[in-house]
XYZ file of C-alpha atoms in Angstrom:
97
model
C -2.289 -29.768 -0.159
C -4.137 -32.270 1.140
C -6.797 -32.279 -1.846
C -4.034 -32.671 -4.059
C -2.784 -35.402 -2.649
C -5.962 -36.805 -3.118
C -6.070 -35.544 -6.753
C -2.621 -37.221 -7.156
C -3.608 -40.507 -5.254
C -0.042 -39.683 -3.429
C -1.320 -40.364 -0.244
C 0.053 -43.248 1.679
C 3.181 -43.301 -0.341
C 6.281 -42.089 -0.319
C 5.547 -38.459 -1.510
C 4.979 -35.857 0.395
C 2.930 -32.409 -0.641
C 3.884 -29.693 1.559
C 2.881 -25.916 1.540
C 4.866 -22.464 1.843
C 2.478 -20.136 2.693
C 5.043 -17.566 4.458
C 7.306 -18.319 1.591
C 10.018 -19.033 3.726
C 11.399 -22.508 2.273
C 10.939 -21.022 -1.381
C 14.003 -18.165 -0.273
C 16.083 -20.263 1.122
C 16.452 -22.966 -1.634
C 16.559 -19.972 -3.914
C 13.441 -20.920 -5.986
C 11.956 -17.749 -5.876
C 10.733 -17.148 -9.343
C 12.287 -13.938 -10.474
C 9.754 -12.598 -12.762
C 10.006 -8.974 -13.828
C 6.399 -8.008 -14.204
C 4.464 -11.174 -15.020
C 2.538 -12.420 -11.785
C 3.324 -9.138 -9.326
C 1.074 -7.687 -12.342
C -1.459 -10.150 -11.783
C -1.498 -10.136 -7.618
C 1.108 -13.817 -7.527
C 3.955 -12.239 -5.306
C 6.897 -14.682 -4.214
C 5.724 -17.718 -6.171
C 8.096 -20.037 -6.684
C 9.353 -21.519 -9.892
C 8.300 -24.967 -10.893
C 11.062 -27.737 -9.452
C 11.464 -31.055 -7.736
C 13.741 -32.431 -4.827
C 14.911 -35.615 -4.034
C 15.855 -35.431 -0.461
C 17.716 -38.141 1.723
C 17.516 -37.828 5.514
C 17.061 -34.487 5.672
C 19.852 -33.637 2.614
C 18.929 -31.962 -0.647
C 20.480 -34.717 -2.941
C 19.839 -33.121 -6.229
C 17.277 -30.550 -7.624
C 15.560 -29.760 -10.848
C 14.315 -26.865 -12.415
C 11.866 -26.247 -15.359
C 12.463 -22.947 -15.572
C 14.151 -21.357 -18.921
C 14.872 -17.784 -19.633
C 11.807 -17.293 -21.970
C 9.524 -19.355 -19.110
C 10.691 -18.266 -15.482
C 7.595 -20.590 -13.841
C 8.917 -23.543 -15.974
C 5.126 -23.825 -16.807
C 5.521 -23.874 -20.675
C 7.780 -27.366 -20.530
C 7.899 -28.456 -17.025
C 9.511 -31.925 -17.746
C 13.055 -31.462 -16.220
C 11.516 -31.615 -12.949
C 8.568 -34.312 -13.791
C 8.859 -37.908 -12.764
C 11.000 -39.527 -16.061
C 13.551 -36.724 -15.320
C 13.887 -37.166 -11.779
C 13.644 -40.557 -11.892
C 16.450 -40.791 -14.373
C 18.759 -38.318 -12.408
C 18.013 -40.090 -9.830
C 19.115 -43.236 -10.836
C 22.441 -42.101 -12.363
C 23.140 -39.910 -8.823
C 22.531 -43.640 -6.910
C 24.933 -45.080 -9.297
C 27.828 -41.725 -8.950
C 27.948 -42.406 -5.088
């Protein structure tokens, strides 16, 4: 993680990149990718699917997921949980409160 934060020059700011080796977080925010025989075949068990958070103290505020029924990694178009989208969603959940 800490080489992709350096990739991502995220470091020092208000992101934070954080594994789940044990997988634990990924089950229970339910973002287990539930792929029928696409990365078990390929030795990628419990991966999760491609989404972003915006947490607030400690509270999951809203989520986004990429994934699509023809693309359960949301790898093919992940932009509903890129930056635009989530800074959009965001932005309109700020204004709903």
């Amino acid at each position: 993680m800490q080489a992709w934060s350096e990739d991502q020059d995220s470091i020092g700011t208000i992101v934070k990149m954080m594994g789940d080796p044990s997988g634990s977080f990924t089950d229970a925010t339910g973002m287990k990718m539930k792929y029928p025989e696409g990365p078990a075949s390929v030795g990628i068990l419990g991966r999760c699917k491609r989404h972003a958070m915006y947490v607030e103290d400690g509270e999951v505020k809203y989520i986004a997921e990429s994934e699509t029924e023809d693309d359960p990694a949301g790898d093919d178009d992940p932009s509903a949980s890129c930056a635009p989208a989530m800074l959009k969603a965001v932005q309109k959940k700020l204004f709903e409160d």
